[in-house]
Structures are given as C-alpha cells and as structure tokens.
Amino acid sequence: PPPSPLPGSTSLDSLTGYGAGFRELGCVQCSSSAGASSGPTYVTWGRKHCPDASTEIYSGQVGAGHWNRRQDTSSRLCMPPSPEFPSTAHDTHGTSNNHLFQVEYEDYHMDAGSDNLEAACAVCQLPTESDTAVVLPARASCPAGFELDYVGSLMTERRNHHPADVICVDSAMVAVDGSDPANHDGGLLYFVETDPSMLPASSSGYEQSHELSCVACHVNRTAAEAPPP
C-alpha cells in the first residue's frame, strides 16, 4: 500500500509535473559553450523571470523539505518545470530518503493575493565572468556602482518548524502558473523580523519586531574598476 500522508499535507504538495509517486531525483552540472553567457548563475526567488541583465536558464517552482519533518532538507531549490529522472531512479518509497514539496507563501498578514500560493523562481546567468550577483539583507537599495535586480523580503520557515535557508523573495511574490489557492502546507515561506532582545533599536538602528527587507543587485567588476575617461 502507499505510505500514509505526512501530517498537514495532501497529494497536492507534490511538485507540479513531477508525478504523484515517489521518484529519486537526479542533477546535472553544466558549463557554458563558446559565445554563450559565461558569468555566474544565481536564483531569483518569488518571480517567474530573470532581470533584463541576465540570461534565463529556466523558470521554475520552489521546492523544499516538509515543514513538519526535521529530517528533510533545509535547502530551498529552484526546480525545473520538466524533470528528467535518472535511469537508475526507483519508483518505490524509501523511508530514509529526503522528500521535496512545493513551497507556499504563508503568513497571516501577507497580501491576500499571495497567501497559500506556490512560489515561483528562476535560474539566471549573468553575461560575463566579470559580473557578480549579490543579495544584501536589511537593505532596499544597492551600493554605489551596482545595478538593482529586485527589492524583496527575507523569508524562511516558521520559527517553530524545522530550520531552513533564508532567501530574498521578490516583493511581488509571484506564484507558479496554475497555483492552487488551497492551503496544502508542504514547504512554507514566512517573513523574517528583528528580535527586540537581540537588536535593540536604540543601539543598532533596527526597528523592533520589524519585517526585514532585502535587495538583489549585480555589478560588472571590470566596468566598475575602470578609470574614468
């Protein structure tokens, strides 16, 4: 018989396009061909497409471990829309394996248009090896010489769930196409805020119990370091 559903989950937690059963996942490491973009790759979270300065490798969906399973992965992954499973993949349920689920925007005071929808993402590549992408927490603007990609919010799992990566999610909080507004609770995204006991406003400049922003920027180091004409 199939395994029992996880607490707080349904079959709709599964990644779109990945089937309803259990499948082992493969991966691939690639390099750019001559004449193609050769810069670093990075992920934009909470948006379907890459900034204009980058080449889009694919638009996907955010995958992560289940909120109630501490043994699942703490990493957020941008999963492609059309999986290619390894030839050695098994269709049987491995009780010791990590599982990936769709990730929902989830917060009681979130914009009603995003709450419970499945988060989108995109994998991008900058044009040259001289380009650098950077994400800055608690900022809403880029340093001098950097170009803005997007402004967003720091987000991760709820504080009493299993630990997970903190990512910078675009303030638009875009969902994947066909996202289901029902509350399925696979992986979740909550805002990150300051703790008044750790960051006293009087000494640090951080507002107490305030949600934290973030900004994604890029720069071409060769151009930035070139002397003025």
CSV table of C-alpha atoms in Angstrom, one decimal:
chain,number,residue,atom,x,y,z
A,1,PRO,CA,0.0,0.0,0.0
A,2,PRO,CA,1.2,3.6,-0.5
A,3,PRO,CA,2.7,5.4,2.5
A,4,SER,CA,0.4,7.5,4.7
A,5,PRO,CA,0.3,11.2,4.0
A,6,LEU,CA,2.5,13.5,6.0
A,7,PRO,CA,0.9,15.5,8.9
A,8,GLY,CA,-0.7,18.6,7.4
A,9,SER,CA,-0.1,17.5,3.8
A,10,THR,CA,-2.0,16.3,0.8
A,11,SER,CA,-1.1,14.8,-2.5
A,12,LEU,CA,-1.1,18.3,-4.0
A,13,ASP,CA,2.1,19.1,-2.0
A,14,SER,CA,4.0,17.3,-4.8
A,15,LEU,CA,5.9,19.4,-7.3
A,16,THR,CA,4.0,20.2,-10.4
A,17,GLY,CA,4.9,18.0,-13.3
A,18,TYR,CA,6.8,15.5,-11.1
A,19,GLY,CA,4.1,12.9,-10.9
A,20,ALA,CA,2.2,11.6,-7.8
A,21,GLY,CA,4.5,8.8,-6.8
A,22,PHE,CA,7.9,8.8,-5.2
A,23,ARG,CA,10.9,9.2,-7.6
A,24,GLU,CA,14.6,9.7,-6.9
A,25,LEU,CA,15.9,12.9,-8.3
A,26,GLY,CA,19.0,13.4,-10.5
A,27,CYS,CA,21.0,16.5,-11.1
A,28,VAL,CA,23.5,17.8,-13.7
A,29,GLN,CA,26.4,20.2,-13.7
A,30,CYS,CA,27.0,22.2,-16.8
A,31,SER,CA,29.3,24.8,-18.3
A,32,SER,CA,28.6,27.5,-20.9
A,33,SER,CA,29.6,26.9,-24.6
A,34,ALA,CA,31.7,29.4,-26.6
A,35,GLY,CA,29.8,32.5,-27.4
A,36,ALA,CA,27.2,32.0,-24.7
A,37,SER,CA,26.9,33.8,-21.4
A,38,SER,CA,29.8,32.8,-19.2
A,39,GLY,CA,29.0,34.7,-15.9
A,40,PRO,CA,27.9,33.3,-12.6
A,41,THR,CA,24.5,31.7,-12.1
A,42,TYR,CA,22.0,32.6,-9.4
A,43,VAL,CA,18.4,32.2,-8.4
A,44,THR,CA,15.7,34.8,-8.2
A,45,TRP,CA,13.0,33.9,-5.7
A,46,GLY,CA,9.4,34.9,-5.9
A,47,ARG,CA,9.4,35.8,-9.6
A,48,LYS,CA,9.0,33.8,-12.8
A,49,HIS,CA,11.7,35.5,-14.9
A,50,CYS,CA,15.2,36.8,-14.7
A,51,PRO,CA,16.2,40.5,-14.6
A,52,ASP,CA,16.9,42.1,-18.0
A,53,ALA,CA,20.7,42.0,-17.5
A,54,SER,CA,20.7,38.2,-17.2
A,55,THR,CA,20.0,35.2,-19.4
A,56,GLU,CA,17.2,33.0,-18.2
A,57,ILE,CA,18.2,29.3,-17.9
A,58,TYR,CA,14.7,28.2,-16.8
A,59,SER,CA,11.6,29.4,-14.9
A,60,GLY,CA,10.6,27.0,-12.2
A,61,GLN,CA,9.0,26.4,-8.8
A,62,VAL,CA,10.5,26.5,-5.3
A,63,GLY,CA,11.0,23.1,-3.7
A,64,ALA,CA,11.9,22.3,-0.1
A,65,GLY,CA,11.5,19.8,2.7
A,66,HIS,CA,8.2,19.5,4.6
A,67,TRP,CA,7.7,22.0,7.4
A,68,ASN,CA,7.0,19.2,9.9
A,69,ARG,CA,9.8,16.8,9.1
A,70,ARG,CA,13.1,17.9,10.6
A,71,GLN,CA,14.9,15.2,8.7
A,72,ASP,CA,14.0,16.7,5.3
A,73,THR,CA,16.4,19.1,3.6
A,74,SER,CA,16.7,22.7,4.9
A,75,SER,CA,17.7,24.0,1.4
A,76,ARG,CA,15.4,25.8,-1.0
A,77,LEU,CA,15.8,24.6,-4.6
A,78,CYS,CA,14.5,26.1,-7.8
A,79,MET,CA,13.1,23.1,-9.5
A,80,PRO,CA,12.7,23.0,-13.3
A,81,PRO,CA,9.3,22.5,-14.8
A,82,SER,CA,10.1,19.4,-16.8
A,83,PRO,CA,12.1,16.9,-14.8
A,84,GLU,CA,14.4,14.3,-16.3
A,85,PHE,CA,14.8,11.4,-13.9
A,86,PRO,CA,18.0,9.3,-13.8
A,87,SER,CA,17.8,5.9,-15.4
A,88,THR,CA,18.6,4.3,-12.1
A,89,ALA,CA,15.7,6.0,-10.3
A,90,HIS,CA,13.4,3.8,-8.3
A,91,ASP,CA,9.7,4.3,-8.0
A,92,THR,CA,9.4,2.8,-4.5
A,93,HIS,CA,9.1,4.9,-1.3
A,94,GLY,CA,12.5,5.0,0.5
A,95,THR,CA,11.7,5.6,4.2
A,96,SER,CA,15.2,7.0,4.8
A,97,ASN,CA,15.2,9.4,1.8
A,98,ASN,CA,14.6,13.1,1.9
A,99,HIS,CA,11.4,14.4,0.3
A,100,LEU,CA,10.8,17.6,-1.7
A,101,PHE,CA,7.5,19.5,-1.7
A,102,GLN,CA,6.1,22.6,-3.3
A,103,VAL,CA,6.7,25.8,-1.2
A,104,GLU,CA,3.8,28.1,-0.4
A,105,TYR,CA,3.7,31.7,0.7
A,106,GLU,CA,2.3,31.5,4.2
A,107,ASP,CA,1.8,34.3,6.7
A,108,TYR,CA,-1.3,35.6,8.4
A,109,HIS,CA,-0.7,39.2,7.4
A,110,MET,CA,0.6,38.6,3.9
A,111,ASP,CA,-1.1,40.1,0.8
A,112,ALA,CA,-4.2,38.1,0.3
A,113,GLY,CA,-3.3,37.7,-3.3
A,114,SER,CA,-0.2,35.6,-2.4
A,115,ASP,CA,-1.1,33.7,0.7
A,116,ASN,CA,-1.1,29.9,0.2
A,117,LEU,CA,0.0,30.1,-3.5
A,118,GLU,CA,3.1,28.1,-4.6
A,119,ALA,CA,6.2,30.2,-5.0
A,120,ALA,CA,7.9,30.8,-8.4
A,121,CYS,CA,11.6,31.1,-9.1
A,122,ALA,CA,14.0,31.4,-12.0
A,123,VAL,CA,17.6,30.4,-12.6
A,124,CYS,CA,19.6,33.1,-14.3
A,125,GLN,CA,23.1,33.7,-15.6
A,126,LEU,CA,25.0,37.0,-15.9
A,127,PRO,CA,26.8,37.7,-19.2
A,128,THR,CA,30.5,37.6,-18.3
A,129,GLU,CA,32.9,36.3,-15.7
A,130,SER,CA,33.4,39.8,-14.5
A,131,ASP,CA,29.8,40.1,-13.4
A,132,THR,CA,28.9,39.5,-9.8
A,133,ALA,CA,25.4,39.0,-8.2
A,134,VAL,CA,24.9,39.8,-4.6
A,135,VAL,CA,22.0,39.8,-2.1
A,136,LEU,CA,22.0,42.2,0.8
A,137,PRO,CA,19.8,41.7,3.9
A,138,ALA,CA,18.1,44.6,5.6
A,139,ARG,CA,18.6,46.8,2.6
A,140,ALA,CA,16.2,48.2,-0.1
A,141,SER,CA,18.9,49.9,-2.3
A,142,CYS,CA,22.1,48.7,-4.0
A,143,PRO,CA,25.6,50.1,-3.2
A,144,ALA,CA,27.1,52.7,-5.5
A,145,GLY,CA,28.1,51.2,-8.8
A,146,PHE,CA,25.7,48.2,-8.5
A,147,GLU,CA,22.5,47.7,-10.6
A,148,LEU,CA,19.2,46.8,-9.0
A,149,ASP,CA,17.6,43.5,-9.9
A,150,TYR,CA,14.8,43.5,-7.3
A,151,VAL,CA,13.8,44.5,-3.8
A,152,GLY,CA,12.1,41.9,-1.6
A,153,SER,CA,11.7,40.4,1.9
A,154,LEU,CA,13.7,37.9,3.8
A,155,MET,CA,11.7,34.7,4.2
A,156,THR,CA,12.1,31.3,5.6
A,157,GLU,CA,10.2,28.6,7.5
A,158,ARG,CA,8.1,29.5,10.6
A,159,ARG,CA,10.3,29.7,13.7
A,160,ASN,CA,8.9,26.6,15.4
A,161,HIS,CA,9.3,24.5,12.2
A,162,HIS,CA,12.4,22.8,11.1
A,163,PRO,CA,15.3,25.1,10.2
A,164,ALA,CA,15.6,26.3,6.6
A,165,ASP,CA,17.5,28.6,4.4
A,166,VAL,CA,16.7,32.3,4.5
A,167,ILE,CA,16.1,33.6,1.0
A,168,CYS,CA,15.4,37.0,-0.6
A,169,VAL,CA,11.9,36.8,-2.1
A,170,ASP,CA,10.8,39.5,-4.6
A,171,SER,CA,8.2,41.8,-3.1
A,172,ALA,CA,5.7,40.8,-5.9
A,173,MET,CA,5.6,37.3,-4.6
A,174,VAL,CA,4.7,35.7,-7.9
A,175,ALA,CA,3.2,32.3,-8.0
A,176,VAL,CA,3.7,29.5,-10.5
A,177,ASP,CA,1.1,29.2,-13.2
A,178,GLY,CA,-1.9,27.2,-12.1
A,179,SER,CA,-1.1,27.6,-8.5
A,180,ASP,CA,-3.7,26.2,-6.1
A,181,PRO,CA,-5.0,28.8,-3.5
A,182,ALA,CA,-5.9,26.0,-1.1
A,183,ASN,CA,-3.7,25.6,2.0
A,184,HIS,CA,-1.6,22.4,1.4
A,185,ASP,CA,1.3,23.1,3.7
A,186,GLY,CA,4.3,21.4,2.2
A,187,GLY,CA,7.2,23.7,2.5
A,188,LEU,CA,6.4,27.2,3.7
A,189,LEU,CA,7.6,30.8,3.5
A,190,TYR,CA,7.2,33.2,6.4
A,191,PHE,CA,8.6,36.7,6.8
A,192,VAL,CA,11.8,37.3,8.9
A,193,GLU,CA,11.7,40.0,11.5
A,194,THR,CA,14.0,41.5,14.1
A,195,ASP,CA,14.0,40.3,17.6
A,196,PRO,CA,14.0,43.2,20.1
A,197,SER,CA,16.1,41.2,22.6
A,198,MET,CA,18.9,40.8,20.1
A,199,LEU,CA,18.7,44.0,18.1
A,200,PRO,CA,17.8,46.9,20.4
A,201,ALA,CA,16.7,49.8,18.3
A,202,SER,CA,18.4,52.4,20.5
A,203,SER,CA,21.9,51.0,19.7
A,204,SER,CA,21.6,49.3,16.3
A,205,GLY,CA,19.2,51.3,14.2
A,206,TYR,CA,17.0,48.3,13.6
A,207,GLU,CA,13.3,48.8,14.4
A,208,GLN,CA,12.0,46.3,17.0
A,209,SER,CA,9.9,43.4,15.7
A,210,HIS,CA,10.0,44.7,12.1
A,211,GLU,CA,10.0,42.6,9.0
A,212,LEU,CA,13.3,42.7,7.2
A,213,SER,CA,13.8,43.7,3.6
A,214,CYS,CA,16.5,42.6,1.1
A,215,VAL,CA,17.8,43.6,-2.2
A,216,ALA,CA,19.3,41.7,-5.2
A,217,CYS,CA,22.0,43.6,-7.2
A,218,HIS,CA,24.6,42.9,-9.8
A,219,VAL,CA,27.8,44.7,-10.9
A,220,ASN,CA,30.4,44.3,-13.7
A,221,ARG,CA,33.7,44.5,-11.8
A,222,THR,CA,35.7,45.3,-14.9
A,223,ALA,CA,33.5,48.3,-15.8
A,224,ALA,CA,33.2,49.4,-12.1
A,225,GLU,CA,37.0,49.4,-11.7
A,226,ALA,CA,37.8,51.1,-15.0
A,227,PRO,CA,39.3,54.6,-14.6
A,228,PRO,CA,37.2,57.4,-15.8
A,229,PRO,CA,37.8,58.5,-19.5
